[in-house]
GROMACS .gro file of C-alpha atoms in nm:
model
  244
    1LEU     CA    1   0.012   0.001   0.018
    2ARG     CA    2   0.131   0.370  -0.070
    3ARG     CA    3   0.097   0.665   0.275
    4VAL     CA    4  -0.048   0.909   0.117
    5ARG     CA    5   0.048   1.264   0.332
    6LEU     CA    6  -0.250   1.459   0.368
    7ARG     CA    7  -0.166   1.843   0.460
    8LEU     CA    8  -0.473   1.986   0.700
    9CYS     CA    9  -0.469   2.381   0.629
   10THR     CA   10  -0.742   2.402   0.782
   11PRO     CA   11  -0.846   2.351   1.147
   12ILE     CA   12  -1.128   2.020   1.268
   13ALA     CA   13  -1.402   2.157   1.478
   14ALA     CA   14  -1.487   1.873   1.763
   15VAL     CA   15  -1.735   1.855   1.677
   16THR     CA   16  -1.742   1.699   1.355
   17THR     CA   17  -1.576   1.435   1.159
   18MET     CA   18  -1.606   1.565   0.777
   19LEU     CA   19  -1.223   1.626   0.663
   20ARG     CA   20  -1.250   1.894   0.420
   21LEU     CA   21  -0.962   1.924   0.102
   22GLY     CA   22  -0.957   2.195  -0.139
   23VAL     CA   23  -0.767   2.519  -0.158
   24ASP     CA   24  -0.473   2.684   0.077
   25PRO     CA   25  -0.688   2.936   0.209
   26GLY     CA   26  -0.254   3.126   0.283
   27THR     CA   27  -0.213   3.102  -0.127
   28GLY     CA   28  -0.526   2.981  -0.255
   29ALA     CA   29  -0.354   2.754  -0.445
   30ALA     CA   30  -0.446   2.441  -0.522
   31LEU     CA   31  -0.332   2.162  -0.259
   32ALA     CA   32  -0.187   1.891  -0.562
   33THR     CA   33  -0.008   2.077  -0.829
   34GLY     CA   34   0.196   1.941  -1.172
   35PRO     CA   35   0.071   1.713  -1.417
   36THR     CA   36  -0.252   1.430  -1.311
   37ALA     CA   37  -0.132   1.021  -1.321
   38ILE     CA   38  -0.419   0.750  -1.283
   39THR     CA   39  -0.202   0.428  -1.164
   40SER     CA   40  -0.210   0.089  -1.136
   41ARG     CA   41  -0.476  -0.038  -0.879
   42ARG     CA   42  -0.650  -0.369  -0.797
   43SER     CA   43  -0.973  -0.227  -0.867
   44TYR     CA   44  -1.128   0.129  -0.986
   45VAL     CA   45  -1.461   0.278  -0.863
   46GLN     CA   46  -1.677   0.532  -0.986
   47GLN     CA   47  -1.989   0.709  -0.905
   48HIS     CA   48  -2.070   0.924  -1.106
   49ILE     CA   49  -2.394   1.177  -1.136
   50LEU     CA   50  -2.643   1.269  -1.405
   51SER     CA   51  -2.891   1.484  -1.550
   52ALA     CA   52  -3.007   1.589  -1.879
   53PHE     CA   53  -3.282   1.842  -1.979
   54ARG     CA   54  -3.428   1.953  -2.253
   55LEU     CA   55  -3.299   2.308  -2.389
   56PRO     CA   56  -3.443   2.587  -2.338
   57ASP     CA   57  -3.720   2.522  -2.060
   58MET     CA   58  -3.520   2.289  -1.911
   59LEU     CA   59  -3.802   2.046  -1.917
   60PRO     CA   60  -3.609   1.693  -1.749
   61LEU     CA   61  -3.496   1.405  -1.934
   62ALA     CA   62  -3.485   1.046  -1.882
   63PHE     CA   63  -3.178   0.851  -2.025
   64ASP     CA   64  -3.109   0.422  -1.957
   65GLN     CA   65  -2.809   0.489  -2.112
   66PHE     CA   66  -2.615   0.708  -2.276
   67SER     CA   67  -2.272   0.744  -2.422
   68ILE     CA   68  -2.062   1.039  -2.542
   69GLY     CA   69  -1.770   1.029  -2.749
   70ALA     CA   70  -1.586   1.269  -2.954
   71SER     CA   71  -1.226   1.188  -3.148
   72ALA     CA   72  -1.004   1.417  -3.373
   73ASP     CA   73  -1.105   1.389  -3.748
   74ALA     CA   74  -1.521   1.473  -3.598
   75TYR     CA   75  -1.547   1.809  -3.612
   76GLY     CA   76  -1.778   1.753  -3.305
   77TRP     CA   77  -1.949   1.544  -3.009
   78THR     CA   78  -2.183   1.266  -3.008
   79LEU     CA   79  -2.478   1.177  -2.812
   80ASN     CA   80  -2.646   0.824  -2.842
   81ALA     CA   81  -2.924   0.714  -2.562
   82SER     CA   82  -3.208   0.544  -2.463
   83GLY     CA   83  -3.467   0.615  -2.229
   84PRO     CA   84  -3.869   0.562  -2.235
   85ALA     CA   85  -4.098   0.645  -2.531
   86SER     CA   86  -4.167   1.021  -2.382
   87LEU     CA   87  -3.878   1.095  -2.507
   88LEU     CA   88  -3.991   1.110  -2.916
   89SER     CA   89  -4.244   1.344  -2.838
   90ASP     CA   90  -4.045   1.562  -2.604
   91LEU     CA   91  -3.744   1.604  -2.824
   92SER     CA   92  -3.966   1.595  -3.166
   93PRO     CA   93  -3.784   1.866  -3.387
   94VAL     CA   94  -4.010   2.218  -3.291
   95ALA     CA   95  -4.062   2.440  -3.674
   96GLY     CA   96  -3.778   2.208  -3.935
   97LEU     CA   97  -3.503   2.263  -3.688
   98PRO     CA   98  -3.422   1.928  -3.397
   99ALA     CA   99  -3.454   1.974  -3.048
  100ARG     CA  100  -3.162   2.052  -2.829
  101VAL     CA  101  -3.006   1.868  -2.484
  102ARG     CA  102  -2.794   1.951  -2.231
  103VAL     CA  103  -2.643   1.707  -2.016
  104THR     CA  104  -2.487   1.747  -1.747
  105ILE     CA  105  -2.240   1.416  -1.563
  106ASP     CA  106  -1.976   1.567  -1.294
  107GLY     CA  107  -2.121   1.912  -1.295
  108LEU     CA  108  -1.910   1.846  -1.648
  109GLN     CA  109  -2.185   2.016  -1.930
  110TRP     CA  110  -2.233   1.950  -2.288
  111GLU     CA  111  -2.502   2.103  -2.568
  112PHE     CA  112  -2.637   1.870  -2.888
  113VAL     CA  113  -2.852   1.890  -3.100
  114VAL     CA  114  -3.101   1.599  -3.167
  115GLU     CA  115  -3.034   1.462  -3.536
  116GLY     CA  116  -3.201   1.098  -3.481
  117LEU     CA  117  -3.506   0.990  -3.267
  118ARG     CA  118  -3.642   0.553  -3.382
  119ARG     CA  119  -3.896   0.369  -3.147
  120ASP     CA  120  -3.764   0.045  -3.025
  121ARG     CA  121  -3.982  -0.254  -2.929
  122SER     CA  122  -4.016  -0.537  -2.735
  123PHE     CA  123  -4.197  -0.808  -2.577
  124ASN     CA  124  -4.386  -0.596  -2.297
  125ARG     CA  125  -4.165  -0.206  -2.317
  126THR     CA  126  -4.123   0.070  -2.571
  127SER     CA  127  -3.854   0.280  -2.564
  128ALA     CA  128  -3.683   0.559  -2.779
  129THR     CA  129  -3.352   0.552  -2.869
  130ILE     CA  130  -3.189   0.931  -2.975
  131THR     CA  131  -2.852   1.077  -3.169
  132GLY     CA  132  -2.715   1.392  -3.135
  133ARG     CA  133  -2.408   1.601  -3.230
  134SER     CA  134  -2.271   1.902  -3.088
  135ALA     CA  135  -2.478   2.250  -3.210
  136SER     CA  136  -2.144   2.315  -3.477
  137ALA     CA  137  -2.347   1.979  -3.699
  138LEU     CA  138  -2.599   2.276  -3.807
  139LEU     CA  139  -2.380   2.420  -3.984
  140ALA     CA  140  -2.334   2.134  -4.261
  141ALA     CA  141  -2.661   1.958  -4.497
  142PRO     CA  142  -2.928   1.931  -4.455
  143TYR     CA  143  -3.003   2.191  -4.243
  144MET     CA  144  -2.739   2.502  -4.411
  145PRO     CA  145  -2.743   2.532  -4.838
  146GLU     CA  146  -2.441   2.401  -5.034
  147ARG     CA  147  -2.222   2.789  -5.149
  148THR     CA  148  -1.947   2.856  -5.358
  149TRP     CA  149  -1.704   3.037  -5.192
  150THR     CA  150  -1.451   3.259  -5.339
  151ASN     CA  151  -1.176   3.501  -5.240
  152ALA     CA  152  -1.231   3.835  -5.487
  153PHE     CA  153  -0.847   3.963  -5.269
  154ASP     CA  154  -0.604   3.881  -5.078
  155MET     CA  155  -0.705   3.726  -4.757
  156THR     CA  156  -0.539   3.558  -4.490
  157ALA     CA  157  -0.685   3.142  -4.383
  158GLU     CA  158  -0.841   3.264  -4.063
  159GLN     CA  159  -1.012   3.596  -4.234
  160ILE     CA  160  -1.141   3.308  -4.519
  161ALA     CA  161  -1.278   3.095  -4.262
  162ALA     CA  162  -1.427   3.369  -4.026
  163ASP     CA  163  -1.558   3.501  -4.389
  164VAL     CA  164  -1.758   3.149  -4.435
  165LEU     CA  165  -1.934   3.172  -4.072
  166ALA     CA  166  -2.032   3.553  -4.118
  167PHE     CA  167  -2.416   3.575  -4.010
  168THR     CA  168  -2.415   3.246  -3.874
  169GLY     CA  169  -2.385   3.314  -3.514
  170VAL     CA  170  -2.098   3.061  -3.466
  171GLY     CA  171  -1.788   3.149  -3.364
  172LEU     CA  172  -1.444   3.073  -3.466
  173ASN     CA  173  -1.095   3.042  -3.234
  174TRP     CA  174  -0.813   3.010  -3.446
  175GLY     CA  175  -0.562   2.840  -3.267
  176ILE     CA  176  -0.226   2.778  -3.533
  177THR     CA  177  -0.028   2.984  -3.714
  178ASP     CA  178  -0.216   3.211  -4.016
  179TRP     CA  179  -0.104   3.200  -4.365
  180ASN     CA  180  -0.206   3.473  -4.689
  181VAL     CA  181  -0.406   3.363  -4.897
  182PRO     CA  182  -0.368   3.542  -5.321
  183ALA     CA  183  -0.693   3.665  -5.483
  184GLY     CA  184  -0.908   3.413  -5.617
  185ALA     CA  185  -0.658   3.095  -5.503
  186TRP     CA  186  -0.961   2.964  -5.239
  187SER     CA  187  -1.282   2.797  -5.435
  188PHE     CA  188  -1.440   2.555  -5.249
  189ALA     CA  189  -1.833   2.451  -5.284
  190GLY     CA  190  -2.045   2.341  -4.976
  191PRO     CA  191  -2.239   2.434  -4.647
  192PRO     CA  192  -1.974   2.647  -4.400
  193LEU     CA  193  -1.913   2.315  -4.232
  194ALA     CA  194  -1.738   2.175  -4.511
  195ALA     CA  195  -1.577   2.513  -4.633
  196VAL     CA  196  -1.423   2.574  -4.276
  197ILE     CA  197  -1.307   2.139  -4.228
  198LYS     CA  198  -1.159   2.236  -4.549
  199VAL     CA  199  -0.928   2.570  -4.516
  200ALA     CA  200  -0.798   2.393  -4.169
  201ALA     CA  201  -0.718   2.067  -4.361
  202SER     CA  202  -0.453   2.237  -4.608
  203ALA     CA  203  -0.223   2.309  -4.339
  204GLY     CA  204  -0.321   1.958  -4.169
  205ALA     CA  205  -0.538   2.106  -3.904
  206ILE     CA  206  -0.837   1.977  -3.763
  207VAL     CA  207  -1.200   2.146  -3.664
  208GLN     CA  208  -1.284   2.095  -3.302
  209SER     CA  209  -1.652   2.165  -3.114
  210PRO     CA  210  -1.685   2.317  -2.718
  211ARG     CA  211  -1.906   2.100  -2.482
  212VAL     CA  212  -2.146   2.357  -2.470
  213GLY     CA  213  -2.180   2.668  -2.699
  214GLU     CA  214  -2.161   2.765  -3.089
  215ALA     CA  215  -1.786   2.756  -3.216
  216LEU     CA  216  -1.503   2.626  -3.431
  217SER     CA  217  -1.226   2.571  -3.318
  218VAL     CA  218  -0.944   2.551  -3.578
  219GLN     CA  219  -0.620   2.365  -3.442
  220ALA     CA  220  -0.362   2.149  -3.529
  221ARG     CA  221  -0.387   1.741  -3.501
  222TYR     CA  222  -0.110   1.754  -3.191
  223PRO     CA  223  -0.061   2.042  -2.956
  224VAL     CA  224   0.360   1.940  -2.958
  225PRO     CA  225   0.484   1.823  -3.299
  226PRO     CA  226   0.571   1.437  -3.299
  227TRP     CA  227   0.927   1.467  -3.292
  228GLU     CA  228   0.927   1.713  -2.966
  229TRP     CA  229   0.762   1.406  -2.762
  230ALA     CA  230   1.083   1.284  -2.623
  231GLY     CA  231   1.098   1.594  -2.418
  232GLU     CA  232   0.789   1.676  -2.332
  233THR     CA  233   0.544   1.619  -2.029
  234PRO     CA  234   0.243   1.423  -2.017
  235ASP     CA  235  -0.047   1.615  -1.914
  236VAL     CA  236  -0.164   1.288  -1.794
  237THR     CA  237   0.012   0.969  -1.721
  238LEU     CA  238  -0.269   0.677  -1.762
  239ALA     CA  239  -0.129   0.326  -1.663
  240LEU     CA  240  -0.295   0.051  -1.847
  241ASP     CA  241  -0.505  -0.117  -1.599
  242PRO     CA  242  -0.826   0.096  -1.619
  243VAL     CA  243  -0.804   0.161  -1.994
  244MET     CA  244  -0.863  -0.262  -1.976
   0.00000   0.00000   0.00000
């Protein structure tokens, strides 16, 4: 067994057995600093708190099962969830626009537009399955029409991406080195999301969406180039055991 040294920075009242762990009141700094390491253990116990609501009226939603995913090559987050058949009516489109949901897991929030609703029937049971994606999906077909994009004058790549997103209500976070594009050198046909992905891909970058909010981030595939990894300190060290 490993010994863990506790630093008690707040007096504990004699009438309570509650141990308060947090920040040092003298400095305001967290007691535990530095890289995170998840090491090997004989067992791992996790207890999560999940809540789901329809936006904007915050109607509670009952999910029996769910999964949330993302990848470097997917521009946004995905949601797959199942629950009672009432989800079919609670999350049906309104005026041709998909419903939106907010999922909170252990204090972290995600927001999705619901793109798929399916009724599942089995013996003595009817349920619903829903699928959703980040709000940036509304920049793609079938929600946005295809357009032809060109640059009539010299622009930077960031300016081209910002021009594509103009009047969509979606912000742009540019996180890579910008470059100049001569007049007439940029031409693309497609919806806004595809146009931004095309601009990013021309520099080997990727497009990502935040968990909450309507924005697109253009960023490098790796925060540090692979040939510099050996000299870097990892933010998180993860043992094989919790992966399995």
